[in-house]
Amino acid sequence: MLSKAIFYHAGCPVCVDAEQGLAHALDPARFNAEIVNFANAPGRIGEAEAAGVVSVPALVVDGQVYHINFGASLDDVKRG
Amino acid sequence: MLSKAIFYHAGCPVCVDAEQGLAHALDPARFNAEIVNFANAPGRIGEAEAAGVVSVPALVVDGQVYHINFGASLDDVKRG
């Protein structure tokens, strides 16, 4: 069964770089990777927060949160 | 041709967690992943620094540095 990996970002340069370099680098044989851009899906900020995401970009793998470098805080994202 | 991915860490709990969750999650069809633990390979701290690593755990993919969460600064690692 594939593990779930969700990459949350907000379109920032640091985010896009991490998406290209890391989110798309996961083994497709083991991970079902989803990319969530809060600019297009603001309704999913709550779910990320509940998972423990405090800044973007972040990758949540099987419920484990990995903050990758630092693009923006989730508070900044919420303020738009 | 496989891309080179080097995961640098120092044995800290945050490091080990990121190693399990992320470093081993890369697609083996595209990445040649190497795990470097400074506790066993202190001689490689300089190479990591030159690549731009400032804290561990960090993953360097094709020369791009991704700092993942925060375990310890490289300065702390150097001080032992």
CSV table of N, CA and C in Angstrom, one decimal:
chain,number,residue,atom,x,y,z
A,1,MET,N,0.9,-1.2,0.0
A,1,MET,CA,0.0,0.0,0.0
A,1,MET,C,0.9,1.3,0.0
A,2,LEU,N,0.5,2.2,-0.8
A,2,LEU,CA,1.3,3.4,-0.9
A,2,LEU,C,1.1,4.3,0.4
A,3,SER,N,2.2,4.9,0.8
A,3,SER,CA,2.2,5.9,1.9
A,3,SER,C,1.7,7.2,1.3
A,4,LYS,N,1.1,8.0,2.2
A,4,LYS,CA,0.6,9.3,1.7
A,4,LYS,C,1.6,10.4,2.0
A,5,ALA,N,2.0,11.1,1.0
A,5,ALA,CA,2.9,12.3,1.3
A,5,ALA,C,2.2,13.5,0.7
A,6,ILE,N,2.1,14.5,1.6
A,6,ILE,CA,1.5,15.8,1.1
A,6,ILE,C,2.5,16.9,1.2
A,7,PHE,N,2.7,17.6,0.1
A,7,PHE,CA,3.7,18.7,0.1
A,7,PHE,C,2.8,20.0,0.1
A,8,TYR,N,2.9,20.7,1.2
A,8,TYR,CA,2.2,22.0,1.3
A,8,TYR,C,3.1,23.2,1.0
A,9,HIS,N,2.6,24.1,0.2
A,9,HIS,CA,3.4,25.2,-0.1
A,9,HIS,C,2.5,26.4,-0.5
A,10,ALA,N,3.1,27.5,-0.7
A,10,ALA,CA,2.4,28.8,-1.0
A,10,ALA,C,2.9,29.5,-2.2
A,11,GLY,N,3.5,28.8,-3.0
A,11,GLY,CA,4.0,29.4,-4.3
A,11,GLY,C,5.2,30.3,-4.2
A,12,CYS,N,5.8,30.3,-3.0
A,12,CYS,CA,7.0,31.1,-2.8
A,12,CYS,C,8.2,30.5,-3.5
A,13,PRO,N,9.2,31.2,-3.9
A,13,PRO,CA,10.4,30.7,-4.6
A,13,PRO,C,11.0,29.5,-3.9
A,14,VAL,N,11.2,29.6,-2.5
A,14,VAL,CA,11.7,28.5,-1.7
A,14,VAL,C,10.8,27.3,-1.9
A,15,CYS,N,9.5,27.5,-1.9
A,15,CYS,CA,8.5,26.4,-2.0
A,15,CYS,C,8.7,25.7,-3.3
A,16,VAL,N,8.7,26.5,-4.4
A,16,VAL,CA,8.8,25.9,-5.7
A,16,VAL,C,10.0,25.1,-5.9
A,17,ASP,N,11.1,25.6,-5.4
A,17,ASP,CA,12.4,24.9,-5.5
A,17,ASP,C,12.3,23.5,-4.7
A,18,ALA,N,11.7,23.6,-3.5
A,18,ALA,CA,11.6,22.3,-2.7
A,18,ALA,C,10.7,21.4,-3.4
A,19,GLU,N,9.7,21.9,-4.1
A,19,GLU,CA,8.7,21.0,-4.8
A,19,GLU,C,9.5,20.3,-5.9
A,20,GLN,N,10.2,21.0,-6.7
A,20,GLN,CA,10.9,20.4,-7.7
A,20,GLN,C,12.0,19.4,-7.2
A,21,GLY,N,12.7,19.8,-6.2
A,21,GLY,CA,13.9,19.0,-5.8
A,21,GLY,C,13.5,17.9,-4.9
A,22,LEU,N,12.5,18.0,-4.0
A,22,LEU,CA,12.2,17.0,-3.1
A,22,LEU,C,10.8,16.3,-3.2
A,23,ALA,N,9.8,17.1,-3.4
A,23,ALA,CA,8.4,16.5,-3.4
A,23,ALA,C,8.3,15.6,-4.6
A,24,HIS,N,8.9,15.9,-5.7
A,24,HIS,CA,8.9,15.1,-6.9
A,24,HIS,C,9.9,14.0,-6.9
A,25,ALA,N,10.8,14.0,-5.9
A,25,ALA,CA,11.9,13.0,-5.8
A,25,ALA,C,11.5,11.8,-5.1
A,26,LEU,N,10.3,11.8,-4.5
A,26,LEU,CA,9.9,10.6,-3.7
A,26,LEU,C,9.7,9.4,-4.6
A,27,ASP,N,9.9,8.2,-4.1
A,27,ASP,CA,9.7,7.0,-4.8
A,27,ASP,C,8.2,6.8,-5.1
A,28,PRO,N,7.8,6.8,-6.4
A,28,PRO,CA,6.4,6.7,-6.7
A,28,PRO,C,5.9,5.2,-6.5
A,29,ALA,N,6.8,4.3,-6.3
A,29,ALA,CA,6.4,2.9,-6.0
A,29,ALA,C,6.0,2.8,-4.5
A,30,ARG,N,6.4,3.8,-3.7
A,30,ARG,CA,6.0,3.7,-2.3
A,30,ARG,C,5.2,4.9,-1.8
A,31,PHE,N,5.2,6.0,-2.5
A,31,PHE,CA,4.5,7.2,-2.0
A,31,PHE,C,3.5,7.7,-3.0
A,32,ASN,N,2.3,8.1,-2.5
A,32,ASN,CA,1.3,8.8,-3.3
A,32,ASN,C,1.5,10.2,-2.9
A,33,ALA,N,2.2,11.0,-3.7
A,33,ALA,CA,2.5,12.4,-3.4
A,33,ALA,C,1.4,13.3,-3.9
A,34,GLU,N,1.0,14.2,-3.1
A,34,GLU,CA,0.0,15.2,-3.4
A,34,GLU,C,0.7,16.6,-3.2
A,35,ILE,N,0.5,17.5,-4.1
A,35,ILE,CA,1.0,18.9,-3.9
A,35,ILE,C,-0.2,19.8,-3.6
A,36,VAL,N,-0.1,20.5,-2.5
A,36,VAL,CA,-1.2,21.4,-2.2
A,36,VAL,C,-0.6,22.9,-2.1
A,37,ASN,N,-1.1,23.7,-3.0
A,37,ASN,CA,-0.7,25.1,-3.0
A,37,ASN,C,-1.8,25.9,-2.3
A,38,PHE,N,-1.5,26.5,-1.2
A,38,PHE,CA,-2.5,27.3,-0.4
A,38,PHE,C,-3.1,28.4,-1.2
A,39,ALA,N,-2.4,28.9,-2.2
A,39,ALA,CA,-2.9,30.0,-3.0
A,39,ALA,C,-4.1,29.5,-3.8
A,40,ASN,N,-4.1,28.2,-4.1
A,40,ASN,CA,-5.3,27.7,-4.9
A,40,ASN,C,-6.2,26.9,-3.9
A,41,ALA,N,-5.7,26.6,-2.7
A,41,ALA,CA,-6.6,25.8,-1.8
A,41,ALA,C,-6.5,26.3,-0.4
A,42,PRO,N,-6.9,27.5,-0.2
A,42,PRO,CA,-6.8,28.1,1.2
A,42,PRO,C,-7.6,27.3,2.2
A,43,GLY,N,-8.6,26.6,1.7
A,43,GLY,CA,-9.4,25.8,2.6
A,43,GLY,C,-8.7,24.6,3.3
A,44,ARG,N,-7.5,24.4,2.8
A,44,ARG,CA,-6.7,23.2,3.4
A,44,ARG,C,-5.6,23.7,4.4
A,45,ILE,N,-5.6,25.0,4.7
A,45,ILE,CA,-4.6,25.5,5.7
A,45,ILE,C,-4.9,24.8,7.0
A,46,GLY,N,-6.2,24.7,7.4
A,46,GLY,CA,-6.6,24.1,8.7
A,46,GLY,C,-6.1,22.7,8.9
A,47,GLU,N,-6.2,21.9,7.8
A,47,GLU,CA,-5.7,20.5,7.8
A,47,GLU,C,-4.2,20.4,8.0
A,48,ALA,N,-3.5,21.4,7.4
A,48,ALA,CA,-2.0,21.4,7.5
A,48,ALA,C,-1.6,21.8,9.0
A,49,GLU,N,-2.3,22.8,9.5
A,49,GLU,CA,-2.1,23.2,10.9
A,49,GLU,C,-2.3,22.1,11.8
A,50,ALA,N,-3.4,21.3,11.6
A,50,ALA,CA,-3.7,20.2,12.5
A,50,ALA,C,-2.7,19.1,12.4
A,51,ALA,N,-2.0,19.0,11.3
A,51,ALA,CA,-0.9,18.0,11.1
A,51,ALA,C,0.3,18.5,11.8
A,52,GLY,N,0.4,19.8,12.1
A,52,GLY,CA,1.6,20.3,12.8
A,52,GLY,C,2.5,21.2,11.9
A,53,VAL,N,2.0,21.5,10.7
A,53,VAL,CA,2.8,22.4,9.8
A,53,VAL,C,2.7,23.8,10.4
A,54,VAL,N,3.9,24.4,10.5
A,54,VAL,CA,4.0,25.8,11.0
A,54,VAL,C,4.6,26.7,10.0
A,55,SER,N,5.2,26.2,9.0
A,55,SER,CA,5.8,27.0,7.9
A,55,SER,C,5.8,26.2,6.6
A,56,VAL,N,5.9,27.0,5.5
A,56,VAL,CA,6.0,26.3,4.2
A,56,VAL,C,7.3,26.6,3.6
A,57,PRO,N,7.9,25.7,2.7
A,57,PRO,CA,7.3,24.5,2.4
A,57,PRO,C,7.4,23.4,3.5
A,58,ALA,N,6.5,22.5,3.5
A,58,ALA,CA,6.5,21.4,4.4
A,58,ALA,C,6.0,20.1,3.7
A,59,LEU,N,6.6,19.0,4.1
A,59,LEU,CA,6.2,17.7,3.5
A,59,LEU,C,5.7,16.9,4.7
A,60,VAL,N,4.5,16.4,4.6
A,60,VAL,CA,3.9,15.5,5.6
A,60,VAL,C,3.9,14.1,5.0
A,61,VAL,N,4.7,13.2,5.7
A,61,VAL,CA,4.8,11.8,5.2
A,61,VAL,C,4.3,10.9,6.3
A,62,ASP,N,3.2,10.2,6.0
A,62,ASP,CA,2.6,9.3,7.0
A,62,ASP,C,2.4,10.1,8.4
A,63,GLY,N,2.0,11.3,8.3
A,63,GLY,CA,1.6,12.1,9.5
A,63,GLY,C,2.8,12.7,10.2
A,64,GLN,N,4.0,12.5,9.6
A,64,GLN,CA,5.3,13.1,10.2
A,64,GLN,C,5.5,14.4,9.4
A,65,VAL,N,5.8,15.5,10.1
A,65,VAL,CA,6.0,16.7,9.4
A,65,VAL,C,7.5,17.1,9.2
A,66,TYR,N,7.8,17.4,8.0
A,66,TYR,CA,9.2,17.8,7.7
A,66,TYR,C,9.1,19.2,7.1
A,67,HIS,N,9.6,20.2,7.9
A,67,HIS,CA,9.7,21.5,7.4
A,67,HIS,C,11.0,21.6,6.6
A,68,ILE,N,10.9,22.1,5.4
A,68,ILE,CA,12.0,22.1,4.5
A,68,ILE,C,12.5,23.6,4.2
A,69,ASN,N,13.7,23.9,4.6
A,69,ASN,CA,14.1,25.3,4.5
A,69,ASN,C,13.0,26.2,5.1
A,70,PHE,N,12.9,27.4,4.7
A,70,PHE,CA,11.9,28.3,5.2
A,70,PHE,C,11.4,29.3,4.2
A,71,GLY,N,10.2,29.2,3.8
A,71,GLY,CA,9.6,30.1,2.8
A,71,GLY,C,8.8,31.2,3.5
A,72,ALA,N,7.8,30.7,4.3
A,72,ALA,CA,6.9,31.7,5.0
A,72,ALA,C,6.3,30.9,6.1
A,73,SER,N,5.9,31.6,7.2
A,73,SER,CA,5.2,31.0,8.3
A,73,SER,C,3.7,30.8,7.8
A,74,LEU,N,3.1,29.8,8.5
A,74,LEU,CA,1.7,29.6,8.1
A,74,LEU,C,0.8,30.8,8.5
A,75,ASP,N,1.2,31.5,9.6
A,75,ASP,CA,0.5,32.8,9.9
A,75,ASP,C,0.6,33.8,8.8
A,76,ASP,N,1.8,33.9,8.2
A,76,ASP,CA,1.9,34.8,7.0
A,76,ASP,C,1.0,34.4,5.9
A,77,VAL,N,1.0,33.1,5.7
A,77,VAL,CA,0.1,32.5,4.6
A,77,VAL,C,-1.4,32.9,4.9
A,78,LYS,N,-1.8,32.8,6.1
A,78,LYS,CA,-3.2,33.0,6.5
A,78,LYS,C,-3.5,34.5,6.3
A,79,ARG,N,-2.5,35.4,6.5
A,79,ARG,CA,-2.7,36.8,6.3
A,79,ARG,C,-2.8,37.1,4.9
A,80,GLY,N,-2.3,36.2,4.0
A,80,GLY,CA,-2.3,36.4,2.6
A,80,GLY,C,-1.1,37.3,2.2
B,1,MET,N,21.0,8.8,-16.0
B,1,MET,CA,22.0,8.9,-15.0
B,1,MET,C,21.4,9.3,-13.7
B,2,LEU,N,21.8,8.6,-12.6
B,2,LEU,CA,21.3,8.9,-11.3
B,2,LEU,C,21.8,10.2,-10.7
B,3,SER,N,20.9,11.0,-10.1
B,3,SER,CA,21.3,12.2,-9.4
B,3,SER,C,21.9,11.8,-8.1
B,4,LYS,N,22.7,12.7,-7.6
B,4,LYS,CA,23.4,12.4,-6.3
B,4,LYS,C,22.6,13.1,-5.2
B,5,ALA,N,22.3,12.3,-4.2
B,5,ALA,CA,21.6,12.9,-3.0
B,5,ALA,C,22.4,12.5,-1.8
B,6,ILE,N,22.8,13.5,-1.0
B,6,ILE,CA,23.6,13.2,0.2
B,6,ILE,C,22.8,13.7,1.5
B,7,PHE,N,22.5,12.8,2.4
B,7,PHE,CA,21.8,13.1,3.6
B,7,PHE,C,22.9,13.2,4.7
B,8,TYR,N,23.1,14.5,5.2
B,8,TYR,CA,24.0,14.7,6.3
B,8,TYR,C,23.3,14.7,7.6
B,9,HIS,N,23.8,14.0,8.6
B,9,HIS,CA,23.2,14.1,9.9
B,9,HIS,C,24.2,13.9,11.0
B,10,ALA,N,23.8,13.9,12.2
B,10,ALA,CA,24.7,13.8,13.3
B,10,ALA,C,24.2,12.8,14.4
B,11,GLY,N,23.3,12.0,14.0
B,11,GLY,CA,22.8,11.0,14.9
B,11,GLY,C,21.7,11.4,15.9
B,12,CYS,N,21.3,12.7,15.8
B,12,CYS,CA,20.3,13.3,16.7
B,12,CYS,C,19.0,12.6,16.4
B,13,PRO,N,18.0,12.6,17.4
B,13,PRO,CA,16.7,12.0,17.1
B,13,PRO,C,16.0,12.7,15.9
B,14,VAL,N,16.1,14.0,15.8
B,14,VAL,CA,15.5,14.6,14.6
B,14,VAL,C,16.1,14.1,13.3
B,15,CYS,N,17.4,13.9,13.4
B,15,CYS,CA,18.1,13.4,12.2
B,15,CYS,C,17.7,12.0,11.8
B,16,VAL,N,17.6,11.1,12.8
B,16,VAL,CA,17.3,9.8,12.5
B,16,VAL,C,15.9,9.7,12.0
B,17,ASP,N,15.0,10.5,12.5
B,17,ASP,CA,13.6,10.5,12.0
B,17,ASP,C,13.6,10.9,10.6
B,18,ALA,N,14.3,12.0,10.3
B,18,ALA,CA,14.3,12.5,8.9
B,18,ALA,C,15.0,11.5,7.9
B,19,GLU,N,16.0,10.8,8.4
B,19,GLU,CA,16.6,9.8,7.6
B,19,GLU,C,15.6,8.7,7.2
B,20,GLN,N,14.9,8.2,8.2
B,20,GLN,CA,13.9,7.2,8.0
B,20,GLN,C,12.8,7.7,7.0
B,21,GLY,N,12.3,8.8,7.4
B,21,GLY,CA,11.1,9.3,6.6
B,21,GLY,C,11.4,9.9,5.3
B,22,LEU,N,12.5,10.6,5.1
B,22,LEU,CA,12.8,11.3,3.9
B,22,LEU,C,14.0,10.7,3.1
B,23,ALA,N,15.1,10.6,3.7
B,23,ALA,CA,16.3,10.2,3.0
B,23,ALA,C,16.1,8.8,2.3
B,24,HIS,N,15.4,7.9,3.0
B,24,HIS,CA,15.1,6.6,2.4
B,24,HIS,C,13.9,6.6,1.5
B,25,ALA,N,13.2,7.8,1.4
B,25,ALA,CA,12.0,7.8,0.6
B,25,ALA,C,12.2,8.2,-0.9
B,26,LEU,N,13.5,8.6,-1.2
B,26,LEU,CA,13.7,9.1,-2.5
B,26,LEU,C,13.6,7.9,-3.5
B,27,ASP,N,13.3,8.2,-4.7
B,27,ASP,CA,13.1,7.3,-5.8
B,27,ASP,C,14.5,6.7,-6.2
B,28,PRO,N,14.7,5.4,-5.9
B,28,PRO,CA,16.0,4.8,-6.2
B,28,PRO,C,16.3,4.7,-7.7
B,29,ALA,N,15.2,4.8,-8.5
B,29,ALA,CA,15.4,4.8,-9.9
B,29,ALA,C,16.1,6.1,-10.4
B,30,ARG,N,16.0,7.1,-9.6
B,30,ARG,CA,16.5,8.4,-10.0
B,30,ARG,C,17.6,9.0,-9.2
B,31,PHE,N,17.7,8.5,-7.9
B,31,PHE,CA,18.7,9.1,-7.0
B,31,PHE,C,19.6,8.0,-6.4
B,32,ASN,N,20.8,8.4,-6.3
B,32,ASN,CA,21.8,7.6,-5.6
B,32,ASN,C,22.0,8.3,-4.3
B,33,ALA,N,21.4,7.7,-3.3
B,33,ALA,CA,21.4,8.4,-2.0
B,33,ALA,C,22.5,7.8,-1.1
B,34,GLU,N,23.2,8.8,-0.4
B,34,GLU,CA,24.2,8.4,0.5
B,34,GLU,C,23.9,9.0,1.9
B,35,ILE,N,24.1,8.3,2.9
B,35,ILE,CA,23.8,8.8,4.3
B,35,ILE,C,25.2,9.1,4.9
B,36,VAL,N,25.4,10.3,5.4
B,36,VAL,CA,26.7,10.6,6.0
B,36,VAL,C,26.4,11.0,7.5
B,37,ASN,N,26.9,10.2,8.4
B,37,ASN,CA,26.7,10.6,9.8
B,37,ASN,C,28.1,11.2,10.3
B,38,PHE,N,28.0,12.4,10.7
B,38,PHE,CA,29.3,13.1,11.1
B,38,PHE,C,30.0,12.5,12.3
B,39,ALA,N,29.2,11.7,13.1
B,39,ALA,CA,29.8,11.1,14.2
B,39,ALA,C,30.8,10.0,13.8
B,40,ASN,N,30.5,9.4,12.6
B,40,ASN,CA,31.4,8.4,12.0
B,40,ASN,C,32.3,9.0,11.0
B,41,ALA,N,32.0,10.2,10.4
B,41,ALA,CA,32.7,10.8,9.3
B,41,ALA,C,32.9,12.3,9.6
B,42,PRO,N,33.6,12.6,10.6
B,42,PRO,CA,33.8,14.1,10.9
B,42,PRO,C,34.6,14.8,9.8
B,43,GLY,N,35.4,14.0,9.1
B,43,GLY,CA,36.2,14.6,8.0
B,43,GLY,C,35.3,15.1,6.8
B,44,ARG,N,34.0,14.8,6.9
B,44,ARG,CA,33.2,15.3,5.8
B,44,ARG,C,32.4,16.5,6.1
B,45,ILE,N,32.6,17.1,7.3
B,45,ILE,CA,31.9,18.3,7.7
B,45,ILE,C,32.3,19.5,6.7
B,46,GLY,N,33.5,19.5,6.4
B,46,GLY,CA,34.0,20.6,5.5
B,46,GLY,C,33.3,20.6,4.1
B,47,GLU,N,33.1,19.4,3.6
B,47,GLU,CA,32.4,19.2,2.3
B,47,GLU,C,30.9,19.7,2.4
B,48,ALA,N,30.3,19.4,3.6
B,48,ALA,CA,28.9,19.8,3.8
B,48,ALA,C,28.8,21.3,3.9
B,49,GLU,N,29.7,21.9,4.6
B,49,GLU,CA,29.8,23.3,4.8
B,49,GLU,C,29.9,24.0,3.4
B,50,ALA,N,30.8,23.5,2.6
B,50,ALA,CA,31.1,24.1,1.3
B,50,ALA,C,29.8,24.0,0.4
B,51,ALA,N,29.0,23.0,0.7
B,51,ALA,CA,27.8,22.8,-0.1
B,51,ALA,C,26.7,23.8,0.4
B,52,GLY,N,26.9,24.4,1.6
B,52,GLY,CA,25.9,25.3,2.1
B,52,GLY,C,25.1,24.8,3.3
B,53,VAL,N,25.5,23.6,3.8
B,53,VAL,CA,24.8,23.1,4.9
B,53,VAL,C,25.1,23.9,6.2
B,54,VAL,N,24.1,24.3,6.9
B,54,VAL,CA,24.4,25.1,8.1
B,54,VAL,C,23.8,24.4,9.4
B,55,SER,N,22.9,23.4,9.1
B,55,SER,CA,22.4,22.6,10.3
B,55,SER,C,22.1,21.2,9.8
B,56,VAL,N,21.9,20.3,10.7
B,56,VAL,CA,21.5,18.9,10.4
B,56,VAL,C,20.1,18.7,11.0
B,57,PRO,N,19.4,17.8,10.4
B,57,PRO,CA,19.6,17.0,9.2
B,57,PRO,C,19.5,17.9,8.0
B,58,ALA,N,20.2,17.6,6.9
B,58,ALA,CA,20.1,18.3,5.7
B,58,ALA,C,20.3,17.3,4.5
B,59,LEU,N,19.6,17.6,3.5
B,59,LEU,CA,19.7,16.7,2.3
B,59,LEU,C,20.2,17.6,1.1
B,60,VAL,N,21.3,17.2,0.5
B,60,VAL,CA,21.8,17.9,-0.6
B,60,VAL,C,21.5,17.1,-1.9
B,61,VAL,N,20.6,17.6,-2.7
B,61,VAL,CA,20.2,17.0,-4.0
B,61,VAL,C,20.7,17.8,-5.2
B,62,ASP,N,21.6,17.2,-5.9
B,62,ASP,CA,22.2,17.9,-7.1
B,62,ASP,C,22.7,19.2,-6.7
B,63,GLY,N,23.3,19.3,-5.5
B,63,GLY,CA,24.0,20.6,-5.1
B,63,GLY,C,23.0,21.6,-4.4
B,64,GLN,N,21.7,21.2,-4.4
B,64,GLN,CA,20.7,22.1,-3.8
B,64,GLN,C,20.6,21.6,-2.3
B,65,VAL,N,20.6,22.6,-1.4
B,65,VAL,CA,20.6,22.2,0.0
B,65,VAL,C,19.1,22.3,0.6
B,66,TYR,N,18.7,21.2,1.2
B,66,TYR,CA,17.4,21.3,1.9
B,66,TYR,C,17.6,21.0,3.4
B,67,HIS,N,17.4,22.0,4.2
B,67,HIS,CA,17.5,21.8,5.6
B,67,HIS,C,16.2,21.3,6.1
B,68,ILE,N,16.2,20.2,6.8
B,68,ILE,CA,14.9,19.5,7.2
B,68,ILE,C,14.7,19.6,8.7
B,69,ASN,N,13.7,20.3,9.1
B,69,ASN,CA,13.5,20.5,10.5
B,69,ASN,C,14.8,21.0,11.1
B,70,PHE,N,15.0,20.9,12.4
B,70,PHE,CA,16.3,21.3,13.0
B,70,PHE,C,16.8,20.4,14.1
B,71,GLY,N,17.9,19.8,13.9
B,71,GLY,CA,18.5,19.0,14.9
B,71,GLY,C,19.6,19.7,15.7
B,72,ALA,N,20.5,20.2,14.9
B,72,ALA,CA,21.7,20.9,15.5
B,72,ALA,C,22.4,21.7,14.5
B,73,SER,N,23.0,22.8,14.9
B,73,SER,CA,23.7,23.6,13.9
B,73,SER,C,25.0,22.9,13.6
B,74,LEU,N,25.6,23.2,12.5
B,74,LEU,CA,26.9,22.6,12.1
B,74,LEU,C,28.0,23.0,13.1
B,75,ASP,N,27.8,24.3,13.6
B,75,ASP,CA,28.8,24.7,14.6
B,75,ASP,C,28.8,23.8,15.8
B,76,ASP,N,27.5,23.5,16.3
B,76,ASP,CA,27.4,22.6,17.4
B,76,ASP,C,28.1,21.2,17.1
B,77,VAL,N,27.8,20.7,15.9
B,77,VAL,CA,28.4,19.5,15.5
B,77,VAL,C,29.9,19.5,15.5
B,78,LYS,N,30.5,20.6,15.1
B,78,LYS,CA,31.9,20.8,15.1
B,78,LYS,C,32.5,20.8,16.5
B,79,ARG,N,31.7,21.4,17.4
B,79,ARG,CA,32.2,21.5,18.8
B,79,ARG,C,32.1,20.1,19.5
B,80,GLY,N,31.3,19.2,18.8
B,80,GLY,CA,31.2,17.8,19.3
B,80,GLY,C,30.1,17.8,20.4
